[in-house]
PDB file of C-alpha atoms in Angstrom:
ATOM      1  CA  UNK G   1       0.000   0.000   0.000  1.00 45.00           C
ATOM      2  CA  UNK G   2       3.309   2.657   0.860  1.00 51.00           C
ATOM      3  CA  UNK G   3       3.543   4.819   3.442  1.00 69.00           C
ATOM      4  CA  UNK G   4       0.177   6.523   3.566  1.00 70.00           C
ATOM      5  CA  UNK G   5       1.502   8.799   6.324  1.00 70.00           C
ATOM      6  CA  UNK G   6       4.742   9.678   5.228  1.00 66.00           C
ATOM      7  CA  UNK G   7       3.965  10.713   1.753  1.00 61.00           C
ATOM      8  CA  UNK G   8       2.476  14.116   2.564  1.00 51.00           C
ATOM      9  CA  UNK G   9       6.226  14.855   3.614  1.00 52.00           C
ATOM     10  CA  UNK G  10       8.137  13.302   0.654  1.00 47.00           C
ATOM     11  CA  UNK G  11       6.394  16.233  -1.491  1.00 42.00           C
ATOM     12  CA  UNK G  12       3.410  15.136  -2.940  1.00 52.00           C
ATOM     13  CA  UNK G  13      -0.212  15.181  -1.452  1.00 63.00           C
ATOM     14  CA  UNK G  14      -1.379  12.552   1.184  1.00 60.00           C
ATOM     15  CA  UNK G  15      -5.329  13.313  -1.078  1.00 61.00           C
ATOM     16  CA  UNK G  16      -3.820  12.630  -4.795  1.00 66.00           C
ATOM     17  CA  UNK G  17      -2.435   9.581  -2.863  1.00 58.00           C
ATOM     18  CA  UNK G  18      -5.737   8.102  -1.417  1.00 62.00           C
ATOM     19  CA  UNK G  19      -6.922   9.002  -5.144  1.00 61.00           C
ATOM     20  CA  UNK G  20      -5.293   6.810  -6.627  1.00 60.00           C
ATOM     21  CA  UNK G  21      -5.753   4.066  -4.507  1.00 58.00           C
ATOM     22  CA  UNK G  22      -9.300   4.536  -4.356  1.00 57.00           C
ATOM     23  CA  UNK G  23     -10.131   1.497  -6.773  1.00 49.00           C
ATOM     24  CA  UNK G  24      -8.966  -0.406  -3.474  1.00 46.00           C
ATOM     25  CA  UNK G  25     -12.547   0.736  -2.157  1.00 50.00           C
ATOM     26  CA  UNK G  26     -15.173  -1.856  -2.211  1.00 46.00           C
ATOM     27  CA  UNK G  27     -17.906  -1.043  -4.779  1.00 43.00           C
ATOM     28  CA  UNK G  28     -20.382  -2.242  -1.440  1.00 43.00           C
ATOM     29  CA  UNK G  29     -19.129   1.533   0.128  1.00 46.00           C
ATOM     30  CA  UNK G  30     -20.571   2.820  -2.471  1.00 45.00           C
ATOM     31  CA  UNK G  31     -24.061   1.312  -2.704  1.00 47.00           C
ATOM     32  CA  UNK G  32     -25.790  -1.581  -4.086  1.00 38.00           C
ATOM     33  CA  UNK G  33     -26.169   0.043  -8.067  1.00 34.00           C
ATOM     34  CA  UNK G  34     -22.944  -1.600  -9.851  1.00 33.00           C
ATOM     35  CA  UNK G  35     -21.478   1.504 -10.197  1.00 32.00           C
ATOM     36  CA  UNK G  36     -18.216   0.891  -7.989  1.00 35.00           C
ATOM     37  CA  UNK G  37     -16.013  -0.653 -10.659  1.00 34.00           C
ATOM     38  CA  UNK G  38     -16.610   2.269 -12.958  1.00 34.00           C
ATOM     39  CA  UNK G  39     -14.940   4.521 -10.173  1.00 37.00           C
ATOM     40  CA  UNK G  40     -11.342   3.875 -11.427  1.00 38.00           C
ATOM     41  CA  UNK G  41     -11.583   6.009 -14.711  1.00 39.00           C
ATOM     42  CA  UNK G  42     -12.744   9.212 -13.104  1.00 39.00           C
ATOM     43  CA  UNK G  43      -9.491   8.871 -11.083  1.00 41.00           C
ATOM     44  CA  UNK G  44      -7.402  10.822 -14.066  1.00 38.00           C
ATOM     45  CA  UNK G  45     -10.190  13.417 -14.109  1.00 45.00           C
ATOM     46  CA  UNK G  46      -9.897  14.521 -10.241  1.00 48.00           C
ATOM     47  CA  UNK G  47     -11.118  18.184  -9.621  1.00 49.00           C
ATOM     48  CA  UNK G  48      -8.501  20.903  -9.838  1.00 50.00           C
ATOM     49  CA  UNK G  49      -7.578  22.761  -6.894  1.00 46.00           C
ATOM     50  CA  UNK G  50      -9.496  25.589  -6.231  1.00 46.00           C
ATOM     51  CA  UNK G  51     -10.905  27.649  -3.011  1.00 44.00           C
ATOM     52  CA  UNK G  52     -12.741  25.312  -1.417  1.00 47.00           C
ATOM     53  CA  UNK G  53     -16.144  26.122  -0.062  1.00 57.00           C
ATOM     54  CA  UNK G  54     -16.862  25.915   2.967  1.00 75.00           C
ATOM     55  CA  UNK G  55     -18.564  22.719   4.304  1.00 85.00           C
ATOM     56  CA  UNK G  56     -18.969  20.810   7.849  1.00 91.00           C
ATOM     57  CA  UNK G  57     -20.764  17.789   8.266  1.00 92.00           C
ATOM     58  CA  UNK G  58     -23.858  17.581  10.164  1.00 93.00           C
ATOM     59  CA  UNK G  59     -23.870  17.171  13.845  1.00 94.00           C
ATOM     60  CA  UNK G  60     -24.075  13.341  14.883  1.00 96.00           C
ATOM     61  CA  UNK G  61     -24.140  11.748  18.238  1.00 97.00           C
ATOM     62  CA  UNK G  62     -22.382   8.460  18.028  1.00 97.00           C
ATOM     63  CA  UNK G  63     -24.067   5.336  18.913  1.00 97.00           C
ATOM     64  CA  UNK G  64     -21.342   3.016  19.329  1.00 97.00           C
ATOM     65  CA  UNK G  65     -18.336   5.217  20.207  1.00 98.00           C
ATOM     66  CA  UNK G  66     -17.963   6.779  23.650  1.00 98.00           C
ATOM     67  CA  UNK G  67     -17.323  10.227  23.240  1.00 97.00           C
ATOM     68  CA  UNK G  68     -13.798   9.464  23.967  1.00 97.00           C
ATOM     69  CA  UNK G  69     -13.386   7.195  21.349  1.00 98.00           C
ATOM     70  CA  UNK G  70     -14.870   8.978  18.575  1.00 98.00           C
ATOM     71  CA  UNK G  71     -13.073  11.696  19.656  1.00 98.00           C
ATOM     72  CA  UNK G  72     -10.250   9.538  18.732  1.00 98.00           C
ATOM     73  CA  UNK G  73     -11.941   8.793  15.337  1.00 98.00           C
ATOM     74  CA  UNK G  74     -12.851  12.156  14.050  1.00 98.00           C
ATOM     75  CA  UNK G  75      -9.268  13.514  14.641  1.00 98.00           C
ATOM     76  CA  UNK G  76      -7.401  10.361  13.030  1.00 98.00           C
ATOM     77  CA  UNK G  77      -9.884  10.735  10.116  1.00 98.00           C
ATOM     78  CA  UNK G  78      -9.302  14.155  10.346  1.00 97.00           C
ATOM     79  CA  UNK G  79      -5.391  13.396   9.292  1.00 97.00           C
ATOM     80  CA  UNK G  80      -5.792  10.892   7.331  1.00 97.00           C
ATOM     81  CA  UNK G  81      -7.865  12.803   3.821  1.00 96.00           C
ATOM     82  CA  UNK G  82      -7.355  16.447   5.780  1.00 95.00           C
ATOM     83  CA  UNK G  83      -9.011  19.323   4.459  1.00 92.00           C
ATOM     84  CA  UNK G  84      -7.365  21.087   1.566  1.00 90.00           C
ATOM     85  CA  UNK G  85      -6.766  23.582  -1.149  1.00 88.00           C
ATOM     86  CA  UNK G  86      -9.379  20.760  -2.987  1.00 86.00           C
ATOM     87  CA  UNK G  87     -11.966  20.615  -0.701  1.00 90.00           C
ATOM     88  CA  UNK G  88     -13.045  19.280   2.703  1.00 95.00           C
ATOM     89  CA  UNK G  89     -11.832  16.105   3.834  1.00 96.00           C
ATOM     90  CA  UNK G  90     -12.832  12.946   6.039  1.00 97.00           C
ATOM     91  CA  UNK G  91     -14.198  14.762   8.918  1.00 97.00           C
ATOM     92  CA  UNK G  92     -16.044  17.356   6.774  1.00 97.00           C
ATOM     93  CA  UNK G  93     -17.391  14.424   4.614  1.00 97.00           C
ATOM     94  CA  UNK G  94     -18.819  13.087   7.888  1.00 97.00           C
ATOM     95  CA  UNK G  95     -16.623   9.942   7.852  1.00 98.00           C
ATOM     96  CA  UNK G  96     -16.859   9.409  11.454  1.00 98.00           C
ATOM     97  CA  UNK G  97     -20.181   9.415  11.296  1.00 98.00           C
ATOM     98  CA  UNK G  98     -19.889   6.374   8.814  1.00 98.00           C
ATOM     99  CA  UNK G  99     -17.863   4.322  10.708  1.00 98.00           C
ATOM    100  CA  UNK G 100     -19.795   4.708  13.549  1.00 98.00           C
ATOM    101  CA  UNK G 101     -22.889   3.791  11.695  1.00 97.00           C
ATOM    102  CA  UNK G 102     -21.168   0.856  10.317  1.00 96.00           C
ATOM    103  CA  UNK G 103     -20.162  -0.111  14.181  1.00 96.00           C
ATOM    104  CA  UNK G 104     -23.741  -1.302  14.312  1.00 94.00           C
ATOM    105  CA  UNK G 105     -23.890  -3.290  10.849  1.00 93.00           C
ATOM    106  CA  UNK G 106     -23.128  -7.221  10.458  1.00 92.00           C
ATOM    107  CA  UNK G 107     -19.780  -6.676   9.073  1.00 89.00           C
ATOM    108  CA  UNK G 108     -18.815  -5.002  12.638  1.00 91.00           C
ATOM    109  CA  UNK G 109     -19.881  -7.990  14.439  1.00 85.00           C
ATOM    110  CA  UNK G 110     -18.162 -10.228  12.291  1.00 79.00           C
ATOM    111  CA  UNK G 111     -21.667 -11.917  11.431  1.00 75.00           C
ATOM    112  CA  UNK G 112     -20.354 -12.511   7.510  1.00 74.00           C
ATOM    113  CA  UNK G 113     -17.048 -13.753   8.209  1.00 68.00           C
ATOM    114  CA  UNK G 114     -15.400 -17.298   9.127  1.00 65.00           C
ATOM    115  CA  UNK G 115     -14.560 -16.594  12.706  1.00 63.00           C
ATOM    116  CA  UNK G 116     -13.628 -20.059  13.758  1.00 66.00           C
ATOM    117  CA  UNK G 117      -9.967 -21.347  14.178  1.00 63.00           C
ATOM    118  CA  UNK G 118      -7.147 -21.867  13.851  1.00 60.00           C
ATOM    119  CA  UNK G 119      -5.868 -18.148  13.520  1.00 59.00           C
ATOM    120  CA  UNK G 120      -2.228 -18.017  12.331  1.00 61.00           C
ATOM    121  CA  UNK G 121      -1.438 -14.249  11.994  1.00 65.00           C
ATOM    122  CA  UNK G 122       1.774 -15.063  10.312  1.00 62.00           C
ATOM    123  CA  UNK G 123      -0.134 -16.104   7.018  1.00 52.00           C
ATOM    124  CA  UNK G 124      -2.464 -13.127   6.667  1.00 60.00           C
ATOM    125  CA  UNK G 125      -0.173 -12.642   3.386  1.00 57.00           C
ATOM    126  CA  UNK G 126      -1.746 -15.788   1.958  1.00 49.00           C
ATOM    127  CA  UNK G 127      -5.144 -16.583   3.576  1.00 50.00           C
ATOM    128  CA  UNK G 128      -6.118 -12.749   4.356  1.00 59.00           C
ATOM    129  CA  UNK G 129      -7.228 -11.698   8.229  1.00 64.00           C
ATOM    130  CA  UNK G 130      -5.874 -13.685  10.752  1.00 59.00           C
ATOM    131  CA  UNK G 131      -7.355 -12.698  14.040  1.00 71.00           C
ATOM    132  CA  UNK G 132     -10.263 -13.726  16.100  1.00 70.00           C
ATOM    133  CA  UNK G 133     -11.642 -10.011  16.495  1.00 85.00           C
ATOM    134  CA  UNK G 134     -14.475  -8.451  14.700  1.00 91.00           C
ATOM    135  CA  UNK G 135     -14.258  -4.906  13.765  1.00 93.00           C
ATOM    136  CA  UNK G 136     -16.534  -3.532  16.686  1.00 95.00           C
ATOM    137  CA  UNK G 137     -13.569  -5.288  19.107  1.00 94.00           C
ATOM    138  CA  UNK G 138     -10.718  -4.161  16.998  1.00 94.00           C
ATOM    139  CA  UNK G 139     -11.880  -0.463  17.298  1.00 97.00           C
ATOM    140  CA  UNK G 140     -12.798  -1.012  21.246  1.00 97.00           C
ATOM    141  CA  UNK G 141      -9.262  -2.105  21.892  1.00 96.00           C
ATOM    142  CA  UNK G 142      -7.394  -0.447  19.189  1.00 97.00           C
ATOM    143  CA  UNK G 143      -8.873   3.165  20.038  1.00 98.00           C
ATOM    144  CA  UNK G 144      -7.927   2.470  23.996  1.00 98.00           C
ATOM    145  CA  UNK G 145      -4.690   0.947  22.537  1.00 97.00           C
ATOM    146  CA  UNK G 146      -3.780   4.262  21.047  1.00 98.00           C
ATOM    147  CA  UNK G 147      -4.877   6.650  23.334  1.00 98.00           C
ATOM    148  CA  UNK G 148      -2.465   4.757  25.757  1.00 97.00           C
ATOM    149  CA  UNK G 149       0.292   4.856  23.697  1.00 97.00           C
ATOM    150  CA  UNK G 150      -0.088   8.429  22.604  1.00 97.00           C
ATOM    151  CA  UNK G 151      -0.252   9.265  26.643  1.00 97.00           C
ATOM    152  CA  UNK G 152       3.010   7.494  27.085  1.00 96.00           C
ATOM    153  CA  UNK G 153       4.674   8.843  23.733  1.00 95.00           C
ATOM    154  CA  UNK G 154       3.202  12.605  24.404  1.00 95.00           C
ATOM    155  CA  UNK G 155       1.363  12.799  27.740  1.00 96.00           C
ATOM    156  CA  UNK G 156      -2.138  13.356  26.200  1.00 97.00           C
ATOM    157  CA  UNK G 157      -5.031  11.138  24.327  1.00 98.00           C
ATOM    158  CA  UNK G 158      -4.448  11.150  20.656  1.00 98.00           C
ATOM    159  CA  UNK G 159      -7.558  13.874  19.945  1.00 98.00           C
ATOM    160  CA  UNK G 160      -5.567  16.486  22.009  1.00 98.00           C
ATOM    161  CA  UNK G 161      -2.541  16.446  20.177  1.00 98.00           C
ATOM    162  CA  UNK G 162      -0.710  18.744  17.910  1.00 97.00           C
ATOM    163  CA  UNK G 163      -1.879  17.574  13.920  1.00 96.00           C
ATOM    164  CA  UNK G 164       2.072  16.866  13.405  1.00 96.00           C
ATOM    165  CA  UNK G 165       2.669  14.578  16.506  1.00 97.00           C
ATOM    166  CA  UNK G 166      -0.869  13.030  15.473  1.00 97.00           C
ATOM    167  CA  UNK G 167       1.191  12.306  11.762  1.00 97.00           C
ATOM    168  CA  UNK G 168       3.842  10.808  13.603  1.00 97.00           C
ATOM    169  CA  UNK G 169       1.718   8.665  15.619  1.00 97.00           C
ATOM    170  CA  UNK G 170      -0.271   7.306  12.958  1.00 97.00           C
ATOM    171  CA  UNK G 171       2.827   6.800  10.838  1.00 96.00           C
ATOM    172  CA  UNK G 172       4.141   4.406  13.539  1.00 97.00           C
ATOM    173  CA  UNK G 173       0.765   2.571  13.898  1.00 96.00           C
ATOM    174  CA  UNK G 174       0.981   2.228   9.915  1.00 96.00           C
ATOM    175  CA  UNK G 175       4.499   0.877   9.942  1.00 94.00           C
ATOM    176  CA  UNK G 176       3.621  -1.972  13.077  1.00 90.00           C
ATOM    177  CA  UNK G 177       6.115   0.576  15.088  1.00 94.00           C
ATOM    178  CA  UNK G 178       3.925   1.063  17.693  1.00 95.00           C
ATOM    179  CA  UNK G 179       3.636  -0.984  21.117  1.00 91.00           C
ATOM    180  CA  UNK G 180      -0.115  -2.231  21.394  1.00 94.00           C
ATOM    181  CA  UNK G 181      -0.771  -4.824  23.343  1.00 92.00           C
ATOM    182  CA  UNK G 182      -4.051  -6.179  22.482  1.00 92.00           C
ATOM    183  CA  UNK G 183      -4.521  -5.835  19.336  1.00 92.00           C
ATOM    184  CA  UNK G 184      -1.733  -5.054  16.421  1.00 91.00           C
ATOM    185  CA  UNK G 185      -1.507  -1.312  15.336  1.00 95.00           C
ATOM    186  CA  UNK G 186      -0.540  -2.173  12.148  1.00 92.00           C
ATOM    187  CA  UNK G 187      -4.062  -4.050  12.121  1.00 91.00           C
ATOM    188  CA  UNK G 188      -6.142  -1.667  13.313  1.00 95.00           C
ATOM    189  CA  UNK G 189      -4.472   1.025  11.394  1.00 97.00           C
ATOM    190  CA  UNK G 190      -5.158  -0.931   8.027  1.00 92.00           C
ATOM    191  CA  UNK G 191      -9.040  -1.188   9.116  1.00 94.00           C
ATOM    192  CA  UNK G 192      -9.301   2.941  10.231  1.00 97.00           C
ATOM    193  CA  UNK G 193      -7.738   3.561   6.877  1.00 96.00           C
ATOM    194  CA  UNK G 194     -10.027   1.688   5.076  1.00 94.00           C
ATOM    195  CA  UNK G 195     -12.990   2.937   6.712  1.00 96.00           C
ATOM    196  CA  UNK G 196     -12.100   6.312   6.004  1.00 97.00           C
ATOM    197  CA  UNK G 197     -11.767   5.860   2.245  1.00 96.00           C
ATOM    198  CA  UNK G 198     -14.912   3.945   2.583  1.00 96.00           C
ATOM    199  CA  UNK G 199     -16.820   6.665   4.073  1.00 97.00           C
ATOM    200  CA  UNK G 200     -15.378   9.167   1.779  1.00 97.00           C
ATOM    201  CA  UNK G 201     -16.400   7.478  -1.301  1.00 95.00           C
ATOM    202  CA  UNK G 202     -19.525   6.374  -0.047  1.00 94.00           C
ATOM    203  CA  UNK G 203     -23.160   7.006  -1.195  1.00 94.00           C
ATOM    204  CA  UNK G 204     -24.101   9.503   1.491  1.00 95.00           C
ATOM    205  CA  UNK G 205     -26.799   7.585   2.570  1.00 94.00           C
ATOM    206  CA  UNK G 206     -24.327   5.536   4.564  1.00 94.00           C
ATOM    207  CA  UNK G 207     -23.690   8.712   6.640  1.00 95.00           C
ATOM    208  CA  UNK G 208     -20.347   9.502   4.883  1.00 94.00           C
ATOM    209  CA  UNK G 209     -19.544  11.886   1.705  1.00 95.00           C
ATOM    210  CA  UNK G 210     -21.878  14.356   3.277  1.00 95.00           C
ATOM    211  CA  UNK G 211     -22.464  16.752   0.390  1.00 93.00           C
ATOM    212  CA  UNK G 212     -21.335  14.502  -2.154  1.00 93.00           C
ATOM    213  CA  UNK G 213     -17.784  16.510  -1.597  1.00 94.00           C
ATOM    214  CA  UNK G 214     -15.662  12.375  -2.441  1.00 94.00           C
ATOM    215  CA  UNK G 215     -17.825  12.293  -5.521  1.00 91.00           C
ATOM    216  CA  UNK G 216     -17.164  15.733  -6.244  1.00 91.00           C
ATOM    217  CA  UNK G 217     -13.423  15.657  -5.681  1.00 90.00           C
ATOM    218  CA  UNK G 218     -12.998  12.447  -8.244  1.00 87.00           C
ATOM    219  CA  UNK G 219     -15.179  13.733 -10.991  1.00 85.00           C
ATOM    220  CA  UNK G 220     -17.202  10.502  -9.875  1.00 85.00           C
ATOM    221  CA  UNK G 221     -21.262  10.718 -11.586  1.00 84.00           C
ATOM    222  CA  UNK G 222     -22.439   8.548  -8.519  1.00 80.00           C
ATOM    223  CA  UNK G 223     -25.970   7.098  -9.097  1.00 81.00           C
ATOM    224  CA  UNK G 224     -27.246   8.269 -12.437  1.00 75.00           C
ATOM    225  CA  UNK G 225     -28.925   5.995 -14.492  1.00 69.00           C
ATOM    226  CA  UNK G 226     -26.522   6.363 -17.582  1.00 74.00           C
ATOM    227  CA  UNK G 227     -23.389   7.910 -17.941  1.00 72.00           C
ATOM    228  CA  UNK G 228     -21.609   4.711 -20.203  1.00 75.00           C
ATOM    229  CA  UNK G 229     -21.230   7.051 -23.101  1.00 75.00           C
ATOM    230  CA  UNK G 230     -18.666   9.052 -21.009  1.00 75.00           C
ATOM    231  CA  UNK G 231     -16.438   6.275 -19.472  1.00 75.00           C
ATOM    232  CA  UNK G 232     -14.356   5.807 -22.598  1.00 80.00           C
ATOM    233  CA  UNK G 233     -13.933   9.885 -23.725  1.00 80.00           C
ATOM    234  CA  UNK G 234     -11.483  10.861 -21.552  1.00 78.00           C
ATOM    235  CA  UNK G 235     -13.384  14.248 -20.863  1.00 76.00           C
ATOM    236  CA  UNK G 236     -14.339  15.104 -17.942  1.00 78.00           C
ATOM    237  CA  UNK G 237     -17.884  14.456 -17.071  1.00 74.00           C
ATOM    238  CA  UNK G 238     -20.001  17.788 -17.221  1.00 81.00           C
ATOM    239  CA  UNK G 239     -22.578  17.300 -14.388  1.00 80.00           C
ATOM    240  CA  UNK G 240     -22.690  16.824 -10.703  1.00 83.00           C
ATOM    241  CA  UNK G 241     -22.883  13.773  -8.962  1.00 88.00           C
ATOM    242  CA  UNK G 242     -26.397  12.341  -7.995  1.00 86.00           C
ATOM    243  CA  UNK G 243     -26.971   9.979  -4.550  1.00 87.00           C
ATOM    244  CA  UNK G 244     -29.046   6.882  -4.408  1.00 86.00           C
ATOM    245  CA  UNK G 245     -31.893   9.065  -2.780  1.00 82.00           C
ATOM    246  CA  UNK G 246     -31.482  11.694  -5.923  1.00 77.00           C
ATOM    247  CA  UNK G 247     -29.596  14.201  -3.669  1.00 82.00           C
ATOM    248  CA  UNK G 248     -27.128  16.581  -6.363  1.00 79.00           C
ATOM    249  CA  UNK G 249     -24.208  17.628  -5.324  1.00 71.00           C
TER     250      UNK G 249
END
């Protein structure tokens, strides 16, 4: 996947990163029309920067999270697509909001997956997830996990950090550098980043992409009947994206 975190720094954008990688998204996060795997040609048409306008998501009491916890959740989204010269990002997009929606689905209790044994973590390469946690427990112990650590590492809970030492901390959780005990960073890292794009890219029924701002960003039609005739054109597509519910953007 590359460093996620440290590419902001090597000189290009962390956002034209996560665009390009977006195909990784599961056409599910986007909704049940078919349109996911036509995602991947917008990518080359992605918005040009201009001034953003200005756009917060709606307010949202978790259900799931404590307020601690999504605390945690709305700041690491918060670093991981930030708010640019292109737009709003994760936590503008609502992306916590997502997650914590999808906290309370059957893929967060692990309801769809084979969750008996053995688990042999060293063979996730070949045979995919490895552990016996479901994403509701991953996030339980992984948020705790890294609230700890960023109390030993800084002397405060992740959310009340600087955005740099925030970077730094999720760059070590990315890279398996950082000392959890429960559950592996590196893990629960890979499932927060995932979630994020996921809730990004989303239809914003699913609570995410608030605004249709992912959509909007990539150039992406979302839910219109018909736009074939454009895929193969290479122009960009003229009109603003449309949600499952017939929202524009």
């Amino acid at each position: 996947m590359g460093d996620v975190m440290a590419n902001e720094k090597s000189g290009s954008s962390r956002r034209d990163f996560l665009l390009k990688t977006i195909t990784l998204v599961p056409a599910v996060a986007i909704g049940g029309t078919g349109i996911g795997s036509l995602a991947a040609p917008m990518v080359a048409h992605a918005a040009e920067p201009k001034t953003p306008e200005k756009h917060t998501a709606r307010d949202y009491t978790p259900t799931f999270f404590t307020p601690e916890e999504y605390a945690f959740v709305q700041a690491a989204a918060a670093r991981l697509i930030p708010n640019d010269d292109r737009g709003p990002g994760a936590l503008e997009a609502g992306v916590p909001e997502f997650i914590d929606r999808q906290m309370n689905t059957p893929y967060a209790t692990g309801s769809q997956w084979y969750m008996q044994g053995p688990f042999n973590p060293d063979a996730e390469h070949d045979f995919g997830y490895q552990l016996p946690l479901t994403p509701q427990q991953i996030y339980r112990l992984g948020v705790a996990e890294a609230n700890d650590y960023a109390k030993k590492q800084a002397g405060k809970i992740f959310a009340e950090l600087p955005q740099d030492k925030q970077d730094d901390l999720l760059s070590q959780m990315e890279g398996g550098k950082a000392e959890f005990t429960q559950v592996p960073a590196k893990i629960f890292f890979s499932f927060l980043l995932q979630n994020t794009r996921e809730g990004f890219f989303s239809d914003p029924i699913h609570g995410g992409n608030q605004g249709m701002v992912g959509w909007t960003l990539i150039n992406f039609p979302g839910a219109r009947a018909d736009f074939m005739d454009w895929v193969e054109r290479g122009e960009r597509y003229p009109f603003p994206p449309v949600s499952i519910r017939g929202e524009r953007g």
